[in-house]
Amino acid sequence: MGTSMRSTFEERRSVGDLLTMFLSFFKIGAFTIGGGYAMLPLMEQEFVQNRKWVDPVEIVDVFAVAQSLPGVIAINASIYIGYKVDRIRGALVAALGVILPSFLVILCIAAVLLRFQENLWVQKAFAGVRAGVTALILLAGIKLGKAILKNYLAWGIGIGAFFLLVIVRIQAVVVILASALVGLGTYIWQQRRKQLREKDNP
Amino acid sequence: MIYLELFGVFLKIGLFGFGGGYAMVPLLEGEIASHGWLPVREFADIVAISQMTPGPIMVNAATYIGYRVAGVLGSAVATFGVSLPSFILVVLVAHSIRMFKESLAVQGTLSGIRPGTIGLIAGAVVFFARMSMLHQPELPIFRGSIGLDWVGLPGITVVLPAVGIFLAILIGSRTFGLKPIPAVILSAVLGIVFL
């Protein structure tokens, strides 16, 4: 078990390799605009195709896990890739590299924004942008909804979550836990029914 | 202590935020409102700015809110908090990837969480619609604002030009393939001209 597990990981990397990895993640963090999803194809290109540090089969797992776990998807993927490359050290370097650019950019923007917040033209521009972004989020939601809401149960959970959140005003964390429980419950029930059916008609 | 408070809240976001930046908006909206850190409208602004700046939306939000509440150290603490659960969970899963993939409990849980996040994104749409198309008390009254007391909704004021901008961007993106960055720039210009 111990050896088979170790064999899927590379040996310890040199400091030069770690620096290269840091710069790669920094570059990806600095040049993908508009959210974390856009980073995943760039990570694939850099670490699978260019550097060959992660193999093409593994990267599928990386992205699946990144999207299944809670947290920021791009950070999840970076930590996973970094961990594959050089365990905890690699994971730390990767996370730092991918986070740092947006961290620095937002610090600069925050300093400027706070100074101009009272300006009427800035307020008008932002009011316009909030309205436009409402449309962008709606479109992103519709696209994702088409991919995920494929049966009555999924529709029920989606509408139920919306109802609890917006109408009943229940905390988002509780809504997530409730969706998880409903999903788990029905999944177990379906599996049990399938097993019984197989037992009845072998 | 403010740093601990920031850390705790963002740790919670990192631990329960499934399904990407938009689905995380309702989580953070509730926390900001209950802690009274800043007007929630300002949080909407930073998510909007994130459409044009590099990086994940929630890192941008953590950095901005941390900075706004407790300076540069606050922003570092918030960003650390939102990333820490990822760190622990990803490393644990990387070690037991086969178990994770084949686990019925994981599959079942995710089969509920995935459609649940669509409900959360719909919640984010409602939040943004409220922040843009309804008058916000801390802002000046924009042109084209109409009170709704005559239809039995006292205290609610609709900003009609904002509704127009929403529709323009919706149709522009849907029908004419307008990309997000030009869409954000166009909405800012329309806001300056019509509001």
Coordinates of C-alpha atoms in Angstrom, one line a residue:
Chain A
M1 CA 0.0 0.0 0.0
G2 CA 2.7 2.4 1.1
T3 CA 4.9 1.8 -2.0
S4 CA 2.1 1.8 -4.5
M5 CA 0.8 5.0 -3.1
R6 CA 4.2 6.6 -3.2
S7 CA 4.8 5.6 -6.8
T8 CA 2.0 7.9 -8.0
F9 CA 4.0 10.8 -6.6
E10 CA 7.2 12.3 -8.0
E11 CA 10.4 12.3 -6.0
R12 CA 11.4 15.5 -4.2
R13 CA 11.9 18.4 -6.5
S14 CA 14.7 20.9 -6.6
V15 CA 14.3 24.5 -5.4
G16 CA 14.6 25.5 -9.1
D17 CA 11.6 23.3 -10.0
L18 CA 9.6 24.7 -7.2
L19 CA 10.4 28.2 -8.4
T20 CA 9.4 27.3 -11.9
M21 CA 6.1 25.9 -10.5
F22 CA 5.5 29.1 -8.5
L23 CA 6.0 31.2 -11.6
S24 CA 3.7 29.0 -13.7
F25 CA 0.9 29.3 -11.1
F26 CA 1.6 33.0 -10.7
K27 CA 1.3 33.5 -14.4
I28 CA -2.0 31.5 -14.6
G29 CA -3.3 33.4 -11.6
A30 CA -2.3 36.8 -13.1
F31 CA -3.7 36.3 -16.6
T32 CA -7.0 34.5 -16.2
I33 CA -9.8 37.0 -15.9
G34 CA -13.3 36.6 -14.7
G35 CA -13.2 33.7 -12.2
G36 CA -11.4 30.5 -11.5
Y37 CA -13.0 28.1 -14.0
A38 CA -11.0 29.8 -16.8
M39 CA -7.8 28.7 -15.1
L40 CA -8.4 24.9 -15.4
P41 CA -7.6 24.6 -19.2
L42 CA -4.4 26.7 -18.7
M43 CA -3.3 24.4 -15.8
E44 CA -3.8 21.4 -18.1
Q45 CA -1.7 23.0 -20.8
E46 CA 1.1 24.0 -18.5
F47 CA 1.4 21.0 -16.2
V48 CA 0.3 18.1 -18.5
Q49 CA 1.3 19.2 -22.0
N50 CA 4.3 21.5 -21.4
R51 CA 6.0 20.3 -18.2
K52 CA 4.6 16.7 -18.1
W53 CA 4.5 16.9 -14.3
V54 CA 1.0 15.5 -14.1
D55 CA -0.2 12.8 -16.5
P56 CA -3.3 13.2 -18.7
V57 CA -5.4 10.6 -16.8
E58 CA -4.6 12.1 -13.4
I59 CA -5.6 15.6 -14.4
V60 CA -9.2 14.4 -15.0
D61 CA -9.2 13.4 -11.3
V62 CA -7.7 16.7 -10.3
F63 CA -10.4 18.7 -12.0
A64 CA -13.2 16.4 -10.8
V65 CA -12.0 16.6 -7.2
A66 CA -11.5 20.4 -7.4
Q67 CA -15.1 20.8 -8.4
S68 CA -16.5 18.2 -6.0
L69 CA -14.8 19.7 -2.8
P70 CA -15.9 22.9 -1.2
G71 CA -13.8 26.0 -1.6
V72 CA -12.4 27.9 -4.5
I73 CA -12.1 25.6 -7.5
A74 CA -8.9 27.0 -8.9
I75 CA -7.2 26.9 -5.5
N76 CA -8.3 23.3 -5.0
A77 CA -6.9 22.3 -8.4
S78 CA -3.6 24.2 -7.8
I79 CA -3.2 22.5 -4.4
Y80 CA -3.8 19.1 -5.9
I81 CA -1.3 19.7 -8.8
G82 CA 1.3 21.1 -6.4
Y83 CA 0.8 18.1 -4.1
K84 CA 1.3 15.7 -7.0
V85 CA 4.5 17.5 -7.9
D86 CA 6.1 17.8 -4.5
R87 CA 3.7 16.9 -1.6
I88 CA 3.0 19.6 1.0
R89 CA 5.8 21.8 -0.1
G90 CA 4.5 21.7 -3.7
A91 CA 0.9 22.3 -2.5
L92 CA 2.0 25.4 -0.5
V93 CA 4.0 26.8 -3.4
A94 CA 1.1 26.2 -5.9
A95 CA -1.5 27.8 -3.6
L96 CA 0.7 30.8 -2.9
G97 CA 1.5 31.3 -6.6
V98 CA -2.2 31.2 -7.8
I99 CA -3.5 33.4 -5.0
L100 CA -0.9 36.1 -4.9
P101 CA -1.7 37.9 -8.2
S102 CA -5.4 38.5 -7.4
F103 CA -4.5 39.3 -3.8
L104 CA -2.1 42.1 -4.9
V105 CA -4.4 43.4 -7.7
I106 CA -7.4 43.6 -5.3
L107 CA -5.3 45.4 -2.6
C108 CA -4.4 48.1 -5.2
I109 CA -8.0 48.4 -6.4
A110 CA -9.3 48.5 -2.8
A111 CA -7.0 51.4 -2.0
V112 CA -8.1 53.4 -5.0
L113 CA -11.8 52.4 -4.8
L114 CA -12.1 53.5 -1.2
R115 CA -10.9 57.0 -2.1
F116 CA -13.4 57.4 -5.0
Q117 CA -16.4 55.7 -3.5
E118 CA -18.3 58.9 -2.8
N119 CA -17.8 60.2 -6.3
L120 CA -21.2 60.3 -8.1
W121 CA -19.8 59.2 -11.5
V122 CA -18.1 56.2 -9.9
Q123 CA -21.4 55.3 -8.1
K124 CA -23.3 55.5 -11.4
A125 CA -20.7 53.4 -13.2
F126 CA -20.9 50.7 -10.5
A127 CA -24.7 50.8 -10.4
G128 CA -24.6 50.1 -14.2
V129 CA -22.0 47.3 -13.7
R130 CA -24.1 45.6 -11.0
A131 CA -27.1 45.5 -13.4
G132 CA -24.9 44.1 -16.2
V133 CA -23.4 41.5 -13.9
T134 CA -26.9 40.4 -12.8
A135 CA -27.4 39.4 -16.5
L136 CA -24.0 37.6 -16.6
I137 CA -24.7 35.6 -13.5
L138 CA -28.2 34.7 -14.7
L139 CA -26.7 33.4 -18.0
A140 CA -24.0 31.5 -16.2
G141 CA -26.7 29.9 -14.0
I142 CA -28.8 28.9 -16.9
K143 CA -25.9 27.3 -18.6
L144 CA -24.9 25.4 -15.5
G145 CA -28.5 24.6 -14.8
K146 CA -29.0 22.9 -18.2
A147 CA -26.0 20.6 -17.4
I148 CA -27.1 19.7 -13.8
L149 CA -30.9 19.8 -13.7
K150 CA -31.5 16.7 -15.6
N151 CA -34.3 15.0 -13.7
Y152 CA -37.3 15.9 -11.4
L153 CA -35.3 15.3 -8.3
A154 CA -32.5 17.7 -9.3
W155 CA -35.1 20.3 -10.3
G156 CA -36.8 19.8 -6.9
I157 CA -33.6 20.2 -5.0
G158 CA -32.6 23.3 -7.0
I159 CA -36.0 25.0 -6.6
G160 CA -36.2 23.9 -2.9
A161 CA -32.8 25.4 -2.2
F162 CA -33.8 28.7 -3.9
F163 CA -37.1 28.8 -2.0
L164 CA -35.4 28.2 1.4
L165 CA -32.7 30.7 0.7
V166 CA -34.6 33.6 -0.9
I167 CA -38.2 33.2 0.4
V168 CA -37.8 31.5 3.8
R169 CA -34.4 33.3 4.3
I170 CA -32.6 30.3 5.7
Q171 CA -28.8 30.5 6.0
A172 CA -27.0 29.4 2.9
V173 CA -24.9 26.9 4.9
V174 CA -28.1 25.2 6.1
V175 CA -29.4 25.1 2.5
I176 CA -26.3 23.4 1.4
L177 CA -26.5 20.8 4.2
A178 CA -30.1 20.2 3.4
S179 CA -29.5 19.6 -0.3
A180 CA -26.6 17.2 0.6
L181 CA -28.9 15.2 2.9
V182 CA -31.7 15.0 0.4
G183 CA -29.2 13.9 -2.3
L184 CA -27.6 11.3 0.0
G185 CA -31.0 10.0 1.2
T186 CA -32.5 9.5 -2.2
Y187 CA -29.3 8.0 -3.5
I188 CA -29.1 5.4 -0.8
W189 CA -32.8 4.7 -1.3
Q190 CA -32.3 4.2 -5.1
Q191 CA -29.3 1.9 -4.6
R192 CA -31.3 -0.2 -2.1
R193 CA -34.2 -0.5 -4.5
K194 CA -31.9 -1.5 -7.3
Q195 CA -30.4 -4.2 -5.2
L196 CA -33.8 -5.5 -4.2
R197 CA -34.9 -5.6 -7.9
E198 CA -31.8 -7.5 -8.8
K199 CA -32.4 -10.0 -6.1
D200 CA -36.1 -10.6 -7.3
N201 CA -35.2 -11.1 -11.0
P202 CA -31.7 -12.6 -11.2
Chain B
M1 CA -11.0 40.1 18.0
I2 CA -11.5 41.2 14.4
Y3 CA -8.8 39.0 12.8
L4 CA -10.3 35.9 14.5
E5 CA -13.8 36.9 13.3
L6 CA -12.6 37.4 9.7
F7 CA -10.7 34.1 9.8
G8 CA -13.7 32.2 11.2
V9 CA -16.2 33.6 8.6
F10 CA -13.9 32.9 5.7
L11 CA -13.0 29.5 7.0
K12 CA -16.8 28.7 7.0
I13 CA -17.1 30.0 3.4
G14 CA -14.1 27.8 2.4
L15 CA -15.6 24.8 4.1
F16 CA -19.2 25.1 2.8
G17 CA -18.7 27.0 -0.5
F18 CA -19.5 24.4 -3.2
G19 CA -19.9 25.0 -6.9
G20 CA -17.8 28.1 -7.7
G21 CA -17.8 31.8 -7.0
Y22 CA -21.4 32.7 -7.9
A23 CA -22.8 29.9 -5.7
M24 CA -20.7 31.3 -2.8
V25 CA -22.3 34.7 -3.1
P26 CA -25.3 34.0 -0.8
L27 CA -23.0 32.5 1.9
L28 CA -20.9 35.6 2.1
E29 CA -23.9 38.0 1.7
G30 CA -25.5 36.6 4.8
E31 CA -22.2 36.8 6.8
I32 CA -21.5 40.4 5.8
A33 CA -25.0 41.5 6.6
S34 CA -25.0 39.9 10.1
H35 CA -21.5 41.2 11.0
G36 CA -22.3 44.6 9.6
W37 CA -18.8 44.9 8.2
L38 CA -19.7 47.0 5.1
P39 CA -22.8 47.7 3.0
V40 CA -23.6 44.5 1.1
R41 CA -23.8 46.6 -2.0
E42 CA -20.1 47.1 -1.7
F43 CA -19.6 43.3 -1.7
A44 CA -21.7 43.2 -4.9
D45 CA -19.3 45.8 -6.4
I46 CA -16.3 43.7 -5.6
V47 CA -17.9 40.6 -7.2
A48 CA -18.6 42.8 -10.2
I49 CA -15.0 44.0 -10.4
S50 CA -13.9 40.4 -10.3
Q51 CA -15.4 40.0 -13.8
M52 CA -12.5 42.1 -15.0
T53 CA -9.6 41.3 -12.7
P54 CA -7.5 38.2 -12.5
G55 CA -8.2 35.4 -10.1
P56 CA -11.1 33.6 -8.4
I57 CA -14.1 35.6 -7.3
M58 CA -13.9 34.4 -3.7
V59 CA -10.2 35.3 -3.3
N60 CA -11.0 38.8 -4.6
A61 CA -13.9 39.1 -2.2
A62 CA -11.8 37.8 0.8
T63 CA -9.0 40.1 0.0
Y64 CA -11.2 43.2 -0.4
I65 CA -13.4 42.5 2.6
G66 CA -10.4 41.7 4.8
Y67 CA -8.7 44.9 3.7
R68 CA -11.8 47.0 4.2
V69 CA -12.5 45.6 7.7
A70 CA -8.9 45.3 9.1
G71 CA -6.3 46.5 6.6
V72 CA -3.6 44.4 4.8
L73 CA -3.3 41.9 7.7
G74 CA -7.1 41.5 7.6
S75 CA -7.0 40.7 3.9
A76 CA -4.2 38.1 4.4
V77 CA -6.1 36.5 7.3
A78 CA -9.4 36.3 5.2
T79 CA -7.6 34.9 2.2
F80 CA -5.8 32.3 4.4
G81 CA -9.1 31.4 6.0
V82 CA -10.9 30.8 2.7
S83 CA -8.0 28.6 1.4
L84 CA -7.3 26.5 4.5
P85 CA -10.1 24.0 4.2
S86 CA -9.1 23.5 0.5
F87 CA -5.6 22.7 1.6
I88 CA -6.6 20.1 4.2
L89 CA -9.4 18.5 2.1
V90 CA -7.5 18.3 -1.2
V91 CA -4.4 16.7 0.5
L92 CA -6.7 14.1 2.3
V93 CA -8.5 13.3 -0.9
A94 CA -5.3 13.1 -3.0
H95 CA -4.3 10.3 -0.7
S96 CA -7.5 8.3 -1.1
I97 CA -8.6 9.3 -4.5
R98 CA -9.9 5.9 -5.5
M99 CA -12.0 5.6 -2.3
F100 CA -13.3 9.2 -2.9
K101 CA -14.3 8.4 -6.5
E102 CA -16.0 5.1 -5.7
S103 CA -17.6 6.2 -2.4
L104 CA -21.4 6.0 -2.6
A105 CA -21.7 8.5 0.2
V106 CA -19.7 11.1 -1.8
Q107 CA -21.7 10.5 -4.9
G108 CA -24.9 10.7 -3.1
T109 CA -24.0 13.9 -1.3
L110 CA -22.8 15.5 -4.5
S111 CA -26.0 14.5 -6.3
G112 CA -27.8 16.7 -3.8
I113 CA -25.3 19.5 -3.5
R114 CA -24.9 20.1 -7.3
P115 CA -28.5 21.0 -8.0
G116 CA -28.5 22.9 -4.6
T117 CA -25.8 25.2 -5.9
I118 CA -28.0 26.1 -8.9
G119 CA -30.6 27.3 -6.3
L120 CA -27.8 29.3 -4.7
I121 CA -26.7 30.8 -8.0
A122 CA -30.4 31.8 -8.6
G123 CA -30.2 33.4 -5.1
A124 CA -27.1 35.3 -6.3
V125 CA -29.1 36.6 -9.3
V126 CA -31.8 37.8 -6.9
F127 CA -29.2 39.5 -4.7
F128 CA -27.6 41.3 -7.6
A129 CA -31.0 42.3 -9.0
R130 CA -31.9 43.8 -5.6
M131 CA -28.5 45.6 -5.4
S132 CA -28.8 47.1 -8.9
M133 CA -32.5 47.5 -9.8
L134 CA -33.8 48.6 -6.4
H135 CA -32.7 51.9 -4.8
Q136 CA -30.0 51.4 -2.1
P137 CA -30.5 53.7 0.9
E138 CA -26.8 54.7 1.2
L139 CA -26.6 55.8 -2.5
P140 CA -28.0 59.0 -4.1
I141 CA -31.4 58.6 -5.9
F142 CA -30.6 57.9 -9.5
R143 CA -32.5 59.2 -12.5
G144 CA -35.5 57.2 -13.5
S145 CA -36.2 55.8 -9.9
I146 CA -39.8 55.1 -9.3
G147 CA -41.4 54.4 -5.9
L148 CA -43.7 51.4 -5.8
D149 CA -46.1 52.6 -3.1
W150 CA -48.9 53.0 -5.6
V151 CA -48.9 49.2 -6.3
G152 CA -48.8 48.5 -2.6
L153 CA -45.1 48.1 -2.1
P154 CA -44.2 51.1 0.1
G155 CA -40.5 51.8 0.7
I156 CA -39.4 50.0 -2.5
T157 CA -38.0 52.1 -5.4
V158 CA -37.2 50.6 -8.8
V159 CA -34.3 52.1 -10.8
L160 CA -35.7 51.8 -14.3
P161 CA -32.5 52.6 -16.3
A162 CA -30.8 49.7 -14.3
V163 CA -33.5 47.3 -15.5
G164 CA -32.8 48.5 -19.0
I165 CA -29.0 47.9 -18.6
F166 CA -29.8 44.4 -17.3
L167 CA -31.9 43.6 -20.3
A168 CA -29.4 45.1 -22.7
I169 CA -26.5 43.0 -21.4
L170 CA -28.8 39.9 -21.2
I171 CA -29.8 40.3 -24.9
G172 CA -26.3 41.4 -25.9
S173 CA -24.6 38.3 -24.4
R174 CA -27.3 35.8 -25.3
T175 CA -28.0 36.9 -28.9
F176 CA -25.0 38.9 -30.0
G177 CA -22.2 37.0 -28.2
L178 CA -21.1 39.9 -26.1
K179 CA -18.1 38.8 -24.0
P180 CA -18.0 39.4 -20.2
I181 CA -15.3 42.1 -20.2
P182 CA -16.8 44.3 -22.9
A183 CA -20.2 43.6 -21.2
V184 CA -18.9 45.1 -17.9
I185 CA -17.3 48.1 -19.7
L186 CA -20.6 48.7 -21.6
S187 CA -22.7 48.5 -18.4
A188 CA -20.4 51.0 -16.7
V189 CA -20.8 53.4 -19.6
L190 CA -24.5 52.9 -19.8
G191 CA -24.7 53.5 -16.0
I192 CA -22.8 56.8 -16.3
V193 CA -25.0 58.0 -19.2
F194 CA -28.4 56.9 -18.1
L195 CA -28.4 56.8 -14.3

